[in-house]
XYZ file of C-alpha atoms in Angstrom:
350
model
C 136.111 88.063 51.422
C 139.115 85.857 50.924
C 138.713 82.286 52.102
C 141.752 82.567 54.358
C 139.929 85.068 56.583
C 137.146 82.693 57.552
C 137.164 79.024 58.336
C 133.631 77.784 57.840
C 132.343 74.442 59.019
C 128.913 73.383 57.821
C 126.992 70.936 59.980
C 123.585 69.752 58.799
C 120.974 68.878 61.378
C 118.751 65.810 61.056
C 116.043 67.349 63.168
C 115.948 71.106 62.469
C 115.843 73.026 59.220
C 117.812 75.779 60.925
C 120.066 74.340 63.614
C 122.027 76.384 66.092
C 124.541 78.969 65.025
C 127.700 79.304 67.049
C 130.012 82.156 66.213
C 133.450 82.570 67.705
C 135.359 85.808 67.377
C 138.831 86.429 68.771
C 141.151 89.360 69.275
C 143.126 90.645 66.342
C 145.674 93.410 66.129
C 144.257 94.872 62.945
C 141.238 97.090 63.550
C 139.695 96.446 60.135
C 139.735 92.656 60.475
C 137.043 92.584 63.170
C 134.824 94.790 61.061
C 135.242 92.540 58.027
C 134.447 89.450 60.059
C 131.031 90.587 61.196
C 129.580 91.349 57.789
C 129.630 87.812 56.278
C 127.537 86.474 59.159
C 124.460 88.044 57.597
C 125.012 86.092 54.392
C 125.881 82.733 55.959
C 123.238 79.980 55.774
C 121.599 79.305 59.160
C 122.785 75.680 59.072
C 126.323 76.652 59.926
C 128.837 76.668 62.689
C 131.186 79.586 62.116
C 134.654 79.658 63.597
C 136.538 82.883 62.980
C 140.224 82.674 62.292
C 142.924 85.200 61.559
C 144.262 85.897 58.073
C 146.654 82.941 58.236
C 143.750 80.587 58.833
C 144.754 80.011 62.466
C 143.126 81.130 65.688
C 144.992 84.273 66.792
C 146.856 84.316 70.076
C 146.208 86.796 72.840
C 149.174 89.100 73.282
C 148.271 89.632 76.938
C 148.128 85.949 77.796
C 150.794 83.893 79.493
C 152.836 81.365 77.527
C 150.481 78.560 78.549
C 147.372 80.386 77.320
C 149.171 81.419 74.140
C 149.059 77.810 73.068
C 147.002 76.760 70.075
C 143.289 76.229 70.330
C 143.680 72.468 70.510
C 145.741 72.708 73.689
C 143.306 74.876 75.634
C 141.775 71.986 77.545
C 139.025 71.636 74.958
C 137.950 75.297 75.056
C 137.380 77.297 71.899
C 139.063 80.380 73.351
C 141.618 80.950 76.105
C 141.518 84.702 76.559
C 140.899 86.020 80.095
C 138.335 88.491 78.754
C 136.331 86.127 76.534
C 132.620 86.953 76.664
C 129.973 84.288 76.191
C 126.865 85.635 74.460
C 123.637 83.671 74.820
C 121.209 84.545 72.053
C 117.565 85.105 72.936
C 114.265 85.684 71.222
C 115.571 87.843 68.383
C 118.592 87.112 66.208
C 118.516 90.720 65.006
C 118.824 92.083 68.543
C 121.627 89.617 69.304
C 123.557 90.744 66.232
C 122.876 94.360 67.163
C 124.422 93.674 70.568
C 127.460 92.085 68.900
C 127.952 95.030 66.537
C 127.858 97.489 69.421
C 130.190 95.314 71.486
C 132.730 95.173 68.663
C 132.582 98.814 67.610
C 132.340 100.363 71.081
C 135.102 98.165 72.494
C 137.406 99.323 69.704
C 136.884 103.028 70.368
C 139.666 103.135 72.966
C 141.341 99.813 72.239
C 143.327 98.369 69.359
C 141.363 95.131 69.464
C 137.772 94.039 69.803
C 136.554 91.985 72.739
C 136.794 88.219 72.083
C 133.461 86.447 72.271
C 131.619 83.180 71.754
C 128.037 83.495 70.530
C 125.452 80.744 70.744
C 122.124 81.213 68.979
C 119.480 78.486 68.858
C 116.504 79.056 66.511
C 114.329 76.715 68.585
C 114.929 78.867 71.647
C 114.493 81.998 69.525
C 111.014 80.908 68.465
C 109.936 79.873 71.965
C 111.038 83.134 73.579
C 109.700 85.337 70.802
C 106.355 83.551 70.879
C 106.145 83.932 74.657
C 106.978 87.640 74.538
C 104.848 88.642 71.574
C 101.861 86.602 72.683
C 101.996 87.861 76.245
C 98.499 89.310 75.850
C 97.148 85.752 75.984
C 99.064 85.147 79.239
C 97.897 88.183 81.170
C 96.015 86.258 83.798
C 97.865 84.499 86.576
C 96.074 81.252 85.780
C 97.224 81.307 82.173
C 100.810 82.023 83.206
C 100.826 79.341 85.893
C 99.630 76.777 83.345
C 102.367 77.688 80.861
C 105.282 75.253 81.215
C 108.566 77.184 81.183
C 110.768 74.191 81.995
C 111.793 73.473 78.354
C 112.951 77.083 77.993
C 114.888 76.976 81.264
C 116.539 73.675 80.307
C 117.499 75.098 76.921
C 118.985 78.212 78.499
C 120.862 76.072 81.003
C 122.378 73.938 78.246
C 123.555 77.086 76.451
C 125.137 78.344 79.663
C 127.060 75.095 80.085
C 128.174 75.211 76.440
C 129.529 78.734 76.823
C 131.342 77.796 80.036
C 133.038 74.876 78.275
C 133.858 77.071 75.265
C 136.191 79.241 77.325
C 133.895 82.131 78.199
C 134.944 83.962 81.356
C 131.697 85.932 81.636
C 128.249 85.369 80.142
C 125.751 87.967 78.941
C 122.197 87.475 77.681
C 121.008 90.263 75.336
C 117.372 89.254 75.739
C 114.865 90.760 78.155
C 112.512 87.830 78.645
C 115.391 85.372 79.256
C 116.203 87.295 82.449
C 112.957 86.000 83.923
C 114.905 82.825 84.770
C 118.351 84.392 85.241
C 118.834 83.241 88.832
C 117.704 79.724 88.022
C 119.844 79.406 84.896
C 123.025 80.793 86.461
C 122.771 79.076 89.827
C 126.088 77.281 90.413
C 127.693 78.833 87.336
C 131.501 78.760 87.515
C 131.895 82.195 85.910
C 130.168 85.560 86.443
C 127.164 86.727 84.463
C 125.945 90.262 83.842
C 122.269 90.975 84.523
C 120.834 93.516 82.084
C 118.492 95.090 84.659
C 121.370 95.455 87.132
C 123.516 97.086 84.442
C 120.950 99.718 83.506
C 120.027 100.365 87.156
C 123.682 100.902 88.034
C 124.163 103.198 85.040
C 121.202 105.345 86.114
C 122.548 105.457 89.671
C 125.958 106.613 88.450
C 124.295 109.311 86.321
C 123.314 111.107 89.554
C 119.915 112.147 88.256
C 117.879 114.772 90.089
C 114.126 114.540 90.704
C 111.948 116.572 88.352
C 110.340 118.123 91.427
C 112.221 119.116 94.575
C 111.577 116.700 97.385
C 110.170 114.038 95.080
C 111.798 110.620 94.671
C 113.677 109.700 91.529
C 111.132 108.016 89.311
C 112.072 105.644 86.494
C 109.448 104.385 84.080
C 109.591 100.897 82.609
C 107.814 100.029 79.383
C 107.863 96.394 78.299
C 105.678 93.490 77.309
C 103.279 92.173 79.914
C 105.284 88.997 80.487
C 108.494 90.964 81.160
C 106.779 93.341 83.569
C 105.126 90.484 85.447
C 108.522 88.805 85.866
C 109.426 91.847 87.999
C 113.220 91.815 87.652
C 113.453 95.390 86.349
C 111.380 96.650 89.245
C 113.510 94.706 91.742
C 116.876 95.906 90.442
C 115.757 99.536 90.162
C 114.300 99.551 93.659
C 117.547 98.081 94.990
C 119.262 101.239 93.711
C 116.735 103.477 95.439
C 114.517 104.392 92.478
C 110.758 104.589 92.501
C 109.500 102.494 89.602
C 106.565 103.676 87.513
C 104.798 101.083 85.353
C 102.009 101.498 82.814
C 98.619 101.182 84.468
C 96.110 98.546 83.435
C 94.347 100.827 80.956
C 97.627 101.798 79.276
C 98.662 98.153 78.951
C 95.291 97.074 77.570
C 94.786 99.978 75.157
C 98.318 100.846 73.995
C 101.123 98.429 74.931
C 99.429 95.102 74.188
C 97.765 96.445 71.001
C 101.180 97.782 69.922
C 102.693 94.294 70.221
C 99.713 92.878 68.326
C 100.276 95.491 65.605
C 103.920 94.415 65.344
C 102.781 90.830 64.888
C 100.546 92.016 62.034
C 103.462 93.997 60.530
C 101.503 97.221 61.117
C 104.549 99.226 62.142
C 102.939 102.630 61.783
C 100.066 101.638 64.047
C 102.475 100.138 66.577
C 104.588 103.305 66.459
C 101.619 105.544 67.223
C 100.493 103.350 70.116
C 104.017 103.312 71.568
C 104.160 107.114 71.473
C 100.931 107.291 73.446
C 102.212 104.818 76.051
C 105.438 106.804 76.457
C 103.598 110.100 76.851
C 101.362 108.586 79.532
C 104.436 107.543 81.520
C 106.277 110.830 81.019
C 103.407 112.925 82.397
C 103.789 110.963 85.627
C 107.062 112.838 86.232
C 109.534 110.081 85.496
C 113.144 111.069 84.806
C 113.485 108.582 82.005
C 111.753 105.501 80.598
C 113.476 102.158 80.214
C 112.347 100.599 76.941
C 112.716 96.957 77.945
C 111.598 95.522 74.629
C 113.649 95.071 71.471
C 110.552 95.513 69.326
C 109.739 98.831 70.994
C 113.297 100.146 70.768
C 113.316 99.531 67.028
C 109.958 101.193 66.360
C 110.804 104.870 66.784
C 113.180 106.668 64.401
C 116.524 107.698 65.874
C 115.621 111.400 65.745
C 112.271 111.013 67.532
C 112.128 113.451 70.504
C 110.423 110.827 72.669
C 113.324 108.436 72.162
C 115.680 110.971 73.741
C 113.761 110.536 76.997
C 114.231 106.761 76.915
C 117.089 104.418 77.671
C 117.858 101.108 75.982
C 119.007 98.517 78.580
C 120.921 96.738 75.827
C 123.308 99.688 75.591
C 123.944 99.500 79.328
C 124.670 95.781 78.985
C 127.160 96.458 76.196
C 129.015 99.087 78.231
C 129.105 96.864 81.330
C 130.449 94.007 79.199
C 133.225 96.198 77.831
C 134.146 97.410 81.318
C 134.284 93.827 82.559
C 136.496 92.778 79.630
C 138.876 95.688 80.177
C 139.137 94.899 83.883
C 139.787 91.221 83.134
C 142.707 92.153 80.888
C 144.139 94.483 83.544
C 143.917 91.772 86.192
C 145.555 89.237 83.870
C 148.363 91.666 83.056
C 148.799 92.520 86.734
C 149.002 88.836 87.626
C 151.578 88.234 84.898
C 153.730 91.095 86.179
C 153.566 89.724 89.728
C 154.579 86.268 88.491
C 157.386 87.813 86.450
C 158.620 89.681 89.529
C 158.557 86.537 91.677
C 160.653 84.704 89.115
C 163.467 87.190 89.583
C 163.372 87.498 93.390
């Protein structure tokens, strides 16, 4: 890729071998530019701060913004981006899942639009390791005593600092494509100056809008949830689904102990075939309990089954619901900005 497409700034850390990665992407009028910008991220050294620019080497201006917000980046009151639909993305336990979210956000937002949604992405490898360790080692935290003794405050403080960074970077909405991070969503986003999208709320709302019918007449709508033990014990999926009127079906103790937890252990050992077989058993156990669909609330689990697996067709990935809700928010933000500009324009001539 030509050097004029990307403006790279390398910042070495004195304390971490792989310091945080911040990626900023902005709107562009050429559909192929956004696609070209994503690919180099995979080849960039972790010790980088990446600021995306347009082909002239400058930060592109939003064509829907007012004259004041069309100013250069340096005049945006210290913010990286000034677009009304800028999304702040807070990375979680898996860089791969975060990048998967970004790819879907870019490609799906361009299906009916000429431009991709502008975003600021913050990914911290220290936080990645802490969250991934907590989620994948949840089998050692099954008991209430073990969980109560585990100090989550460093994780919450880290998440809070990322939220503040994204706010100051010009984000107008924040999303967290990480299941376990939602355990502290209310605490992290308390007093936040901008809205945040909750992944469990997004998938619950999507299921509600789907107008599903019970598998048996007169029975309640049942939704299964399959996740790591630590995510299930946090209870936010159950809460959001019940708020929408669904009956939530969780794996029983035997299923967790003999299939779900061993599947996570198999993933840790890189035994993907063993993990895949255990996941299939866990899904079948839930499906025979007459659930309409199963929410796979684990990035590891979602990636285990091949795309053409029949069982996967009976599951839903909450990450997809979060992507679609993010796109809808961004589109609405642009409409409101345009509507406000038209009103201001009309007032100027009355």
